[in-house]
Amino acid sequence: MASIAIIGTGYVGLTTGACFSHLGHDVICADIDEDKVRRLQAGEIPIVEKGLDRLVDEGLRSGKLRFVLGAANASKDAEFHYLCVPTPQGDDGAADLSYLEAAAAEIASVLPDNSVVVNKSTVPVGSTRVVARVLGRSDVAVVSNPEFLREGTAVADFLQPDRVVIGSRDQEAAIRVAALYSRIAAPIMVTDPVSAETIKYASNAFLASKLSFVNAIATLCEAVGADVNDVVLGMGYDSRIGREFLRPGPGWGGSCFPKDTRALAKIAEDAGYEFHFLNEVLRVNHDQFTRTAQKLIDSVPAHLSDAHIAVLGLTFKAGTDDLRDSPSIEVLQRVVDAGLTVKAYDPAVLVDDNRLFEIYPDLKIEVVSDPYAASEGAASLAILTEWDEFTWLDFDKLAEIMKGRNIVDARNLLDPTIPRRRGFNYRGVGR
Ligand code: UGA
């Protein structure tokens, strides 16, 4: 079994570290945040991620998973060094590599001879070369090994992946990295670093394109009177299309798709290719936020213009507490700008949770502790995130406490017959 240093304990780093230790490797995870390191050492997980607490607990108990402050402290004795630091979006849409370069600079002098540095962060095409230049170590191979983890199912995605992609010019280093995954049953593809980096961006941009296409089809369905749920079901039977990622919604978001799609458009532009197609994918998504917001605005009848809208769901999707680049917030910002008031509930956002207003300081909404507190006196109700618990709403109770009878289901989560039977007007997406 190998010794692995993980630099950065965000979603990707923490999941990667915990899963590698579960596979039997000796893992040391490093972060620059002292408080976070202390909490991780005590087994406290800073994010909502299914199954991660169990793996961290298992690793801490067996001693196969440790947490330290500072990259150099993790790297000095390890054979593999996974760079899992953030690559935020810079002002021009390109990814900001400063964290990556700083991490590489910090470990350069302590790396044991012939160790392997692995880029796991989503980095612009060509970054493997940047890291190699910063390291300045001819004995150390730099390999790209992009992640395809979804928030909420990251542990399962790591342990049962569709594929493992390794980009390396050095065959021996590629084989050593591949061996880390020997207990995982998945195709392992070895290619050059630039192709591996492109696979990551192209995969996210393709999935985002699929969603913009589906949302555009939903708009078409509304115009021609078709039901998008049946349309995507019929499309999904075709194995060339596939069933997944065909759910229409309020627009797509999260910390990856918007950033990576814009970054790929910028990478293409810098390389001399205007990727008009991707710009259109982004524009369709922007329009979807606006269309959804308009549905919410239209759901408030003139005689109830003083009443608020009850909103269910703030996170960017169900199963996570992540609020970054959330489609729900994109929609609510437009609704609030139109002069409406909002009371919102989300099972992963507490009433006194300041994360929401730290990320969106100008957002003027009230957060409450349950769906009925949000709905009391509301003109209408909107579902913006597909949390399972929203399928169990008590519509008799809602009919009693709400002033209006309109429901906007931006995730097509509900069976429309249920609210309709209780006298509600139901509006979904594309049906
Ligand atoms: C995404 C990719 O799915 C992962 O493969 C990738 O590793 C990750 O980005 C990353 O680059 O780190 P994630 O951001 O966790 O994962 O979220 P997704 O599950 O892909 O959802 C993205 C957005 O699309 C969400 O707003 C979600 O609600 C929306 N979505 C997804 C739909 O509207 N409909 C669908 O059918 C699926």
PDB file of N, CA and C in Angstrom, residues 75-167:
ATOM      1  N   SER A  75       3.668  16.282   2.896  1.00  0.00           N
ATOM      2  CA  SER A  75       4.405  15.766   1.737  1.00  0.00           C
ATOM      3  C   SER A  75       5.772  15.185   2.056  1.00  0.00           C
ATOM      4  N   LYS A  76       6.336  15.564   3.194  1.00  0.00           N
ATOM      5  CA  LYS A  76       7.755  15.219   3.397  1.00  0.00           C
ATOM      6  C   LYS A  76       8.039  13.718   3.397  1.00  0.00           C
ATOM      7  N   ASP A  77       7.030  12.896   3.759  1.00  0.00           N
ATOM      8  CA  ASP A  77       7.303  11.453   3.797  1.00  0.00           C
ATOM      9  C   ASP A  77       6.464  10.655   2.799  1.00  0.00           C
ATOM     10  N   ALA A  78       5.723  11.334   1.934  1.00  0.00           N
ATOM     11  CA  ALA A  78       4.796  10.582   1.072  1.00  0.00           C
ATOM     12  C   ALA A  78       5.387  10.305  -0.309  1.00  0.00           C
ATOM     13  N   GLU A  79       4.799   9.274  -0.943  1.00  0.00           N
ATOM     14  CA  GLU A  79       5.257   8.906  -2.291  1.00  0.00           C
ATOM     15  C   GLU A  79       4.409   9.605  -3.362  1.00  0.00           C
ATOM     16  N   PHE A  80       3.122   9.815  -3.050  1.00  0.00           N
ATOM     17  CA  PHE A  80       2.209  10.495  -3.986  1.00  0.00           C
ATOM     18  C   PHE A  80       1.686  11.769  -3.318  1.00  0.00           C
ATOM     19  N   HIS A  81       1.513  12.816  -4.116  1.00  0.00           N
ATOM     20  CA  HIS A  81       1.092  14.117  -3.574  1.00  0.00           C
ATOM     21  C   HIS A  81      -0.065  14.624  -4.411  1.00  0.00           C
ATOM     22  N   TYR A  82      -1.271  14.534  -3.873  1.00  0.00           N
ATOM     23  CA  TYR A  82      -2.468  14.949  -4.625  1.00  0.00           C
ATOM     24  C   TYR A  82      -2.769  16.418  -4.359  1.00  0.00           C
ATOM     25  N   LEU A  83      -2.723  17.229  -5.404  1.00  0.00           N
ATOM     26  CA  LEU A  83      -3.057  18.646  -5.258  1.00  0.00           C
ATOM     27  C   LEU A  83      -4.569  18.806  -5.437  1.00  0.00           C
ATOM     28  N   CYS A  84      -5.245  19.143  -4.357  1.00  0.00           N
ATOM     29  CA  CYS A  84      -6.717  19.251  -4.367  1.00  0.00           C
ATOM     30  C   CYS A  84      -7.121  20.640  -3.873  1.00  0.00           C
ATOM     31  N   VAL A  85      -6.441  21.645  -4.361  1.00  0.00           N
ATOM     32  CA  VAL A  85      -6.705  23.018  -3.887  1.00  0.00           C
ATOM     33  C   VAL A  85      -7.714  23.693  -4.816  1.00  0.00           C
ATOM     34  N   PRO A  86      -8.360  24.771  -4.348  1.00  0.00           N
ATOM     35  CA  PRO A  86      -9.362  25.413  -5.200  1.00  0.00           C
ATOM     36  C   PRO A  86      -8.726  26.102  -6.420  1.00  0.00           C
ATOM     37  N   THR A  87      -9.489  26.137  -7.497  1.00  0.00           N
ATOM     38  CA  THR A  87      -9.072  26.901  -8.683  1.00  0.00           C
ATOM     39  C   THR A  87     -10.227  27.833  -9.029  1.00  0.00           C
ATOM     40  N   PRO A  88     -10.411  28.892  -8.228  1.00  0.00           N
ATOM     41  CA  PRO A  88     -11.577  29.762  -8.435  1.00  0.00           C
ATOM     42  C   PRO A  88     -11.511  30.473  -9.786  1.00  0.00           C
ATOM     43  N   GLN A  89     -12.664  31.033 -10.143  1.00  0.00           N
ATOM     44  CA  GLN A  89     -12.710  31.713 -11.431  1.00  0.00           C
ATOM     45  C   GLN A  89     -12.143  33.127 -11.299  1.00  0.00           C
ATOM     46  N   GLY A  90     -11.218  33.475 -12.159  1.00  0.00           N
ATOM     47  CA  GLY A  90     -10.677  34.840 -12.159  1.00  0.00           C
ATOM     48  C   GLY A  90     -11.650  35.785 -12.867  1.00  0.00           C
ATOM     49  N   ASP A  91     -11.338  37.081 -12.867  1.00  0.00           N
ATOM     50  CA  ASP A  91     -12.248  38.082 -13.441  1.00  0.00           C
ATOM     51  C   ASP A  91     -12.528  37.852 -14.927  1.00  0.00           C
ATOM     52  N   ASP A  92     -11.549  37.289 -15.657  1.00  0.00           N
ATOM     53  CA  ASP A  92     -11.741  37.111 -17.101  1.00  0.00           C
ATOM     54  C   ASP A  92     -12.353  35.751 -17.453  1.00  0.00           C
ATOM     55  N   GLY A  93     -12.831  34.980 -16.437  1.00  0.00           N
ATOM     56  CA  GLY A  93     -13.456  33.682 -16.712  1.00  0.00           C
ATOM     57  C   GLY A  93     -12.456  32.538 -16.616  1.00  0.00           C
ATOM     58  N   ALA A  94     -11.166  32.849 -16.699  1.00  0.00           N
ATOM     59  CA  ALA A  94     -10.148  31.791 -16.629  1.00  0.00           C
ATOM     60  C   ALA A  94      -9.960  31.362 -15.167  1.00  0.00           C
ATOM     61  N   ALA A  95      -9.491  30.117 -14.980  1.00  0.00           N
ATOM     62  CA  ALA A  95      -9.270  29.637 -13.609  1.00  0.00           C
ATOM     63  C   ALA A  95      -8.036  30.322 -13.011  1.00  0.00           C
ATOM     64  N   ASP A  96      -8.129  30.640 -11.728  1.00  0.00           N
ATOM     65  CA  ASP A  96      -7.032  31.301 -11.015  1.00  0.00           C
ATOM     66  C   ASP A  96      -6.139  30.207 -10.419  1.00  0.00           C
ATOM     67  N   LEU A  97      -4.886  30.171 -10.865  1.00  0.00           N
ATOM     68  CA  LEU A  97      -3.987  29.072 -10.471  1.00  0.00           C
ATOM     69  C   LEU A  97      -3.131  29.376  -9.246  1.00  0.00           C
ATOM     70  N   SER A  98      -3.408  30.511  -8.568  1.00  0.00           N
ATOM     71  CA  SER A  98      -2.478  30.920  -7.512  1.00  0.00           C
ATOM     72  C   SER A  98      -2.391  29.902  -6.362  1.00  0.00           C
ATOM     73  N   TYR A  99      -3.523  29.271  -5.993  1.00  0.00           N
ATOM     74  CA  TYR A  99      -3.472  28.280  -4.894  1.00  0.00           C
ATOM     75  C   TYR A  99      -2.633  27.066  -5.312  1.00  0.00           C
ATOM     76  N   LEU A 100      -2.826  26.675  -6.572  1.00  0.00           N
ATOM     77  CA  LEU A 100      -2.107  25.506  -7.081  1.00  0.00           C
ATOM     78  C   LEU A 100      -0.605  25.780  -7.093  1.00  0.00           C
ATOM     79  N   GLU A 101      -0.243  26.952  -7.595  1.00  0.00           N
ATOM     80  CA  GLU A 101       1.181  27.294  -7.673  1.00  0.00           C
ATOM     81  C   GLU A 101       1.786  27.428  -6.277  1.00  0.00           C
ATOM     82  N   ALA A 102       1.009  28.014  -5.354  1.00  0.00           N
ATOM     83  CA  ALA A 102       1.521  28.173  -3.985  1.00  0.00           C
ATOM     84  C   ALA A 102       1.741  26.798  -3.342  1.00  0.00           C
ATOM     85  N   ALA A 103       0.804  25.872  -3.561  1.00  0.00           N
ATOM     86  CA  ALA A 103       0.936  24.529  -2.973  1.00  0.00           C
ATOM     87  C   ALA A 103       2.160  23.826  -3.555  1.00  0.00           C
ATOM     88  N   ALA A 104       2.330  23.933  -4.880  1.00  0.00           N
ATOM     89  CA  ALA A 104       3.478  23.281  -5.524  1.00  0.00           C
ATOM     90  C   ALA A 104       4.779  23.885  -4.995  1.00  0.00           C
ATOM     91  N   ALA A 105       4.800  25.223  -4.853  1.00  0.00           N
ATOM     92  CA  ALA A 105       6.027  25.886  -4.370  1.00  0.00           C
ATOM     93  C   ALA A 105       6.347  25.431  -2.950  1.00  0.00           C
ATOM     94  N   GLU A 106       5.286  25.235  -2.134  1.00  0.00           N
ATOM     95  CA  GLU A 106       5.515  24.867  -0.740  1.00  0.00           C
ATOM     96  C   GLU A 106       6.115  23.463  -0.594  1.00  0.00           C
ATOM     97  N   ILE A 107       5.689  22.545  -1.467  1.00  0.00           N
ATOM     98  CA  ILE A 107       6.169  21.162  -1.281  1.00  0.00           C
ATOM     99  C   ILE A 107       7.445  20.856  -2.071  1.00  0.00           C
ATOM    100  N   ALA A 108       7.778  21.749  -3.031  1.00  0.00           N
ATOM    101  CA  ALA A 108       8.879  21.451  -3.968  1.00  0.00           C
ATOM    102  C   ALA A 108      10.138  20.907  -3.283  1.00  0.00           C
ATOM    103  N   SER A 109      10.567  21.576  -2.217  1.00  0.00           N
ATOM    104  CA  SER A 109      11.868  21.194  -1.648  1.00  0.00           C
ATOM    105  C   SER A 109      11.787  19.996  -0.706  1.00  0.00           C
ATOM    106  N   VAL A 110      10.575  19.646  -0.242  1.00  0.00           N
ATOM    107  CA  VAL A 110      10.494  18.525   0.720  1.00  0.00           C
ATOM    108  C   VAL A 110      10.111  17.192   0.070  1.00  0.00           C
ATOM    109  N   LEU A 111       9.757  17.215  -1.203  1.00  0.00           N
ATOM    110  CA  LEU A 111       9.297  15.974  -1.841  1.00  0.00           C
ATOM    111  C   LEU A 111      10.386  14.910  -1.809  1.00  0.00           C
ATOM    112  N   PRO A 112      10.082  13.709  -1.313  1.00  0.00           N
ATOM    113  CA  PRO A 112      11.082  12.642  -1.375  1.00  0.00           C
ATOM    114  C   PRO A 112      11.470  12.349  -2.832  1.00  0.00           C
ATOM    115  N   ASP A 113      12.641  11.831  -3.057  1.00  0.00           N
ATOM    116  CA  ASP A 113      13.112  11.532  -4.416  1.00  0.00           C
ATOM    117  C   ASP A 113      12.122  10.635  -5.147  1.00  0.00           C
ATOM    118  N   ASN A 114      11.980  10.874  -6.432  1.00  0.00           N
ATOM    119  CA  ASN A 114      11.156  10.035  -7.328  1.00  0.00           C
ATOM    120  C   ASN A 114       9.694   9.923  -6.910  1.00  0.00           C
ATOM    121  N   SER A 115       9.187  10.921  -6.184  1.00  0.00           N
ATOM    122  CA  SER A 115       7.757  10.834  -5.863  1.00  0.00           C
ATOM    123  C   SER A 115       6.938  11.393  -7.030  1.00  0.00           C
ATOM    124  N   VAL A 116       5.627  11.263  -6.921  1.00  0.00           N
ATOM    125  CA  VAL A 116       4.735  11.658  -8.020  1.00  0.00           C
ATOM    126  C   VAL A 116       3.754  12.711  -7.513  1.00  0.00           C
ATOM    127  N   VAL A 117       3.669  13.836  -8.211  1.00  0.00           N
ATOM    128  CA  VAL A 117       2.693  14.877  -7.860  1.00  0.00           C
ATOM    129  C   VAL A 117       1.508  14.728  -8.805  1.00  0.00           C
ATOM    130  N   VAL A 118       0.318  14.730  -8.227  1.00  0.00           N
ATOM    131  CA  VAL A 118      -0.884  14.476  -9.034  1.00  0.00           C
ATOM    132  C   VAL A 118      -1.823  15.679  -8.963  1.00  0.00           C
ATOM    133  N   ASN A 119      -2.217  16.197 -10.101  1.00  0.00           N
ATOM    134  CA  ASN A 119      -3.207  17.278 -10.164  1.00  0.00           C
ATOM    135  C   ASN A 119      -4.594  16.679 -10.111  1.00  0.00           C
ATOM    136  N   LYS A 120      -5.323  16.941  -9.027  1.00  0.00           N
ATOM    137  CA  LYS A 120      -6.703  16.444  -8.932  1.00  0.00           C
ATOM    138  C   LYS A 120      -7.660  17.628  -9.084  1.00  0.00           C
ATOM    139  N   SER A 121      -7.190  18.812  -8.721  1.00  0.00           N
ATOM    140  CA  SER A 121      -8.032  20.010  -8.889  1.00  0.00           C
ATOM    141  C   SER A 121      -8.385  20.138 -10.369  1.00  0.00           C
ATOM    142  N   THR A 122      -9.531  20.767 -10.641  1.00  0.00           N
ATOM    143  CA  THR A 122      -9.881  21.021 -12.041  1.00  0.00           C
ATOM    144  C   THR A 122      -9.055  22.214 -12.506  1.00  0.00           C
ATOM    145  N   VAL A 123      -8.082  21.906 -13.355  1.00  0.00           N
ATOM    146  CA  VAL A 123      -7.117  22.942 -13.734  1.00  0.00           C
ATOM    147  C   VAL A 123      -7.129  23.167 -15.232  1.00  0.00           C
ATOM    148  N   PRO A 124      -6.804  24.369 -15.661  1.00  0.00           N
ATOM    149  CA  PRO A 124      -6.803  24.639 -17.093  1.00  0.00           C
ATOM    150  C   PRO A 124      -5.861  23.710 -17.841  1.00  0.00           C
ATOM    151  N   VAL A 125      -6.211  23.474 -19.084  1.00  0.00           N
ATOM    152  CA  VAL A 125      -5.382  22.624 -19.926  1.00  0.00           C
ATOM    153  C   VAL A 125      -3.971  23.209 -19.943  1.00  0.00           C
ATOM    154  N   GLY A 126      -2.987  22.371 -19.678  1.00  0.00           N
ATOM    155  CA  GLY A 126      -1.598  22.840 -19.662  1.00  0.00           C
ATOM    156  C   GLY A 126      -1.060  23.031 -18.248  1.00  0.00           C
ATOM    157  N   SER A 127      -1.901  22.861 -17.215  1.00  0.00           N
ATOM    158  CA  SER A 127      -1.458  23.137 -15.842  1.00  0.00           C
ATOM    159  C   SER A 127      -0.446  22.124 -15.321  1.00  0.00           C
ATOM    160  N   THR A 128      -0.480  20.922 -15.855  1.00  0.00           N
ATOM    161  CA  THR A 128       0.499  19.920 -15.411  1.00  0.00           C
ATOM    162  C   THR A 128       1.905  20.474 -15.662  1.00  0.00           C
ATOM    163  N   ARG A 129       2.055  21.136 -16.807  1.00  0.00           N
ATOM    164  CA  ARG A 129       3.356  21.749 -17.138  1.00  0.00           C
ATOM    165  C   ARG A 129       3.681  22.879 -16.155  1.00  0.00           C
ATOM    166  N   VAL A 130       2.640  23.667 -15.791  1.00  0.00           N
ATOM    167  CA  VAL A 130       2.855  24.782 -14.854  1.00  0.00           C
ATOM    168  C   VAL A 130       3.371  24.229 -13.525  1.00  0.00           C
ATOM    169  N   VAL A 131       2.724  23.170 -13.029  1.00  0.00           N
ATOM    170  CA  VAL A 131       3.139  22.581 -11.745  1.00  0.00           C
ATOM    171  C   VAL A 131       4.565  22.047 -11.846  1.00  0.00           C
ATOM    172  N   ALA A 132       4.878  21.374 -12.952  1.00  0.00           N
ATOM    173  CA  ALA A 132       6.238  20.827 -13.124  1.00  0.00           C
ATOM    174  C   ALA A 132       7.265  21.958 -13.096  1.00  0.00           C
ATOM    175  N   ARG A 133       6.913  23.094 -13.725  1.00  0.00           N
ATOM    176  CA  ARG A 133       7.848  24.234 -13.759  1.00  0.00           C
ATOM    177  C   ARG A 133       8.046  24.794 -12.342  1.00  0.00           C
ATOM    178  N   VAL A 134       6.947  24.945 -11.594  1.00  0.00           N
ATOM    179  CA  VAL A 134       7.069  25.491 -10.231  1.00  0.00           C
ATOM    180  C   VAL A 134       7.873  24.536  -9.351  1.00  0.00           C
ATOM    181  N   LEU A 135       7.649  23.238  -9.509  1.00  0.00           N
ATOM    182  CA  LEU A 135       8.375  22.261  -8.675  1.00  0.00           C
ATOM    183  C   LEU A 135       9.867  22.277  -8.989  1.00  0.00           C
ATOM    184  N   GLY A 136      10.197  22.368 -10.279  1.00  0.00           N
ATOM    185  CA  GLY A 136      11.604  22.386 -10.697  1.00  0.00           C
ATOM    186  C   GLY A 136      12.369  21.152 -10.247  1.00  0.00           C
ATOM    187  N   ARG A 137      11.682  19.998 -10.255  1.00  0.00           N
ATOM    188  CA  ARG A 137      12.322  18.755  -9.802  1.00  0.00           C
ATOM    189  C   ARG A 137      12.283  17.731 -10.940  1.00  0.00           C
ATOM    190  N   SER A 138      13.445  17.442 -11.531  1.00  0.00           N
ATOM    191  CA  SER A 138      13.465  16.533 -12.679  1.00  0.00           C
ATOM    192  C   SER A 138      13.175  15.087 -12.269  1.00  0.00           C
ATOM    193  N   ASP A 139      13.347  14.770 -10.971  1.00  0.00           N
ATOM    194  CA  ASP A 139      13.094  13.390 -10.527  1.00  0.00           C
ATOM    195  C   ASP A 139      11.616  13.155 -10.182  1.00  0.00           C
ATOM    196  N   VAL A 140      10.816  14.228 -10.165  1.00  0.00           N
ATOM    197  CA  VAL A 140       9.405  14.100  -9.749  1.00  0.00           C
ATOM    198  C   VAL A 140       8.488  14.194 -10.974  1.00  0.00           C
ATOM    199  N   ALA A 141       7.663  13.166 -11.181  1.00  0.00           N
ATOM    200  CA  ALA A 141       6.730  13.198 -12.311  1.00  0.00           C
ATOM    201  C   ALA A 141       5.460  13.943 -11.896  1.00  0.00           C
ATOM    202  N   VAL A 142       4.885  14.716 -12.821  1.00  0.00           N
ATOM    203  CA  VAL A 142       3.612  15.384 -12.540  1.00  0.00           C
ATOM    204  C   VAL A 142       2.550  14.766 -13.451  1.00  0.00           C
ATOM    205  N   VAL A 143       1.485  14.304 -12.819  1.00  0.00           N
ATOM    206  CA  VAL A 143       0.461  13.519 -13.510  1.00  0.00           C
ATOM    207  C   VAL A 143      -0.896  14.195 -13.302  1.00  0.00           C
ATOM    208  N   SER A 144      -1.746  14.131 -14.311  1.00  0.00           N
ATOM    209  CA  SER A 144      -3.112  14.632 -14.156  1.00  0.00           C
ATOM    210  C   SER A 144      -4.047  13.449 -13.873  1.00  0.00           C
ATOM    211  N   ASN A 145      -4.890  13.595 -12.864  1.00  0.00           N
ATOM    212  CA  ASN A 145      -5.845  12.512 -12.526  1.00  0.00           C
ATOM    213  C   ASN A 145      -7.156  13.182 -12.116  1.00  0.00           C
ATOM    214  N   PRO A 146      -7.891  13.699 -13.119  1.00  0.00           N
ATOM    215  CA  PRO A 146      -9.077  14.519 -12.803  1.00  0.00           C
ATOM    216  C   PRO A 146     -10.145  13.762 -12.023  1.00  0.00           C
ATOM    217  N   GLU A 147     -10.930  14.549 -11.267  1.00  0.00           N
ATOM    218  CA  GLU A 147     -12.007  13.918 -10.481  1.00  0.00           C
ATOM    219  C   GLU A 147     -13.346  14.086 -11.206  1.00  0.00           C
ATOM    220  N   PHE A 148     -14.229  13.110 -10.995  1.00  0.00           N
ATOM    221  CA  PHE A 148     -15.577  13.178 -11.573  1.00  0.00           C
ATOM    222  C   PHE A 148     -16.599  12.958 -10.458  1.00  0.00           C
ATOM    223  N   LEU A 149     -16.335  13.585  -9.310  1.00  0.00           N
ATOM    224  CA  LEU A 149     -17.186  13.360  -8.131  1.00  0.00           C
ATOM    225  C   LEU A 149     -18.327  14.356  -8.097  1.00  0.00           C
ATOM    226  N   ARG A 150     -19.531  13.853  -7.876  1.00  0.00           N
ATOM    227  CA  ARG A 150     -20.676  14.753  -7.673  1.00  0.00           C
ATOM    228  C   ARG A 150     -20.854  14.986  -6.191  1.00  0.00           C
ATOM    229  N   GLU A 151     -21.145  16.222  -5.812  1.00  0.00           N
ATOM    230  CA  GLU A 151     -21.441  16.487  -4.408  1.00  0.00           C
ATOM    231  C   GLU A 151     -22.682  15.690  -4.012  1.00  0.00           C
ATOM    232  N   GLY A 152     -22.652  15.140  -2.824  1.00  0.00           N
ATOM    233  CA  GLY A 152     -23.796  14.339  -2.358  1.00  0.00           C
ATOM    234  C   GLY A 152     -23.582  12.854  -2.598  1.00  0.00           C
ATOM    235  N   THR A 153     -22.877  12.509  -3.702  1.00  0.00           N
ATOM    236  CA  THR A 153     -22.607  11.084  -3.961  1.00  0.00           C
ATOM    237  C   THR A 153     -21.112  10.892  -4.224  1.00  0.00           C
ATOM    238  N   ALA A 154     -20.303  11.798  -3.650  1.00  0.00           N
ATOM    239  CA  ALA A 154     -18.865  11.808  -3.968  1.00  0.00           C
ATOM    240  C   ALA A 154     -18.170  10.502  -3.551  1.00  0.00           C
ATOM    241  N   VAL A 155     -18.551   9.956  -2.390  1.00  0.00           N
ATOM    242  CA  VAL A 155     -17.885   8.732  -1.913  1.00  0.00           C
ATOM    243  C   VAL A 155     -18.180   7.573  -2.869  1.00  0.00           C
ATOM    244  N   ALA A 156     -19.452   7.413  -3.221  1.00  0.00           N
ATOM    245  CA  ALA A 156     -19.823   6.341  -4.158  1.00  0.00           C
ATOM    246  C   ALA A 156     -19.174   6.577  -5.520  1.00  0.00           C
ATOM    247  N   ASP A 157     -19.126   7.832  -5.951  1.00  0.00           N
ATOM    248  CA  ASP A 157     -18.511   8.128  -7.257  1.00  0.00           C
ATOM    249  C   ASP A 157     -17.017   7.798  -7.251  1.00  0.00           C
ATOM    250  N   PHE A 158     -16.368   7.977  -6.090  1.00  0.00           N
ATOM    251  CA  PHE A 158     -14.935   7.653  -6.001  1.00  0.00           C
ATOM    252  C   PHE A 158     -14.723   6.132  -5.993  1.00  0.00           C
ATOM    253  N   LEU A 159     -15.537   5.444  -5.213  1.00  0.00           N
ATOM    254  CA  LEU A 159     -15.296   4.002  -5.031  1.00  0.00           C
ATOM    255  C   LEU A 159     -15.885   3.147  -6.156  1.00  0.00           C
ATOM    256  N   GLN A 160     -16.906   3.683  -6.843  1.00  0.00           N
ATOM    257  CA  GLN A 160     -17.468   2.962  -7.997  1.00  0.00           C
ATOM    258  C   GLN A 160     -17.514   3.892  -9.208  1.00  0.00           C
ATOM    259  N   PRO A 161     -16.374   4.316  -9.699  1.00  0.00           N
ATOM    260  CA  PRO A 161     -16.385   5.309 -10.785  1.00  0.00           C
ATOM    261  C   PRO A 161     -16.703   4.670 -12.137  1.00  0.00           C
ATOM    262  N   ASP A 162     -17.140   5.509 -13.072  1.00  0.00           N
ATOM    263  CA  ASP A 162     -17.344   5.011 -14.444  1.00  0.00           C
ATOM    264  C   ASP A 162     -15.995   4.777 -15.110  1.00  0.00           C
ATOM    265  N   ARG A 163     -15.007   5.592 -14.735  1.00  0.00           N
ATOM    266  CA  ARG A 163     -13.648   5.455 -15.273  1.00  0.00           C
ATOM    267  C   ARG A 163     -12.672   6.223 -14.400  1.00  0.00           C
ATOM    268  N   VAL A 164     -11.389   5.842 -14.523  1.00  0.00           N
ATOM    269  CA  VAL A 164     -10.312   6.606 -13.897  1.00  0.00           C
ATOM    270  C   VAL A 164      -9.444   7.108 -15.047  1.00  0.00           C
ATOM    271  N   VAL A 165      -9.205   8.404 -15.092  1.00  0.00           N
ATOM    272  CA  VAL A 165      -8.398   8.970 -16.180  1.00  0.00           C
ATOM    273  C   VAL A 165      -7.052   9.419 -15.622  1.00  0.00           C
ATOM    274  N   ILE A 166      -6.000   8.996 -16.274  1.00  0.00           N
ATOM    275  CA  ILE A 166      -4.646   9.375 -15.843  1.00  0.00           C
ATOM    276  C   ILE A 166      -3.915   9.985 -17.033  1.00  0.00           C
ATOM    277  N   GLY A 167      -3.407  11.183 -16.839  1.00  0.00           N
ATOM    278  CA  GLY A 167      -2.667  11.845 -17.915  1.00  0.00           C
ATOM    279  C   GLY A 167      -1.215  11.991 -17.529  1.00  0.00           C
TER     280      GLY A 167
END
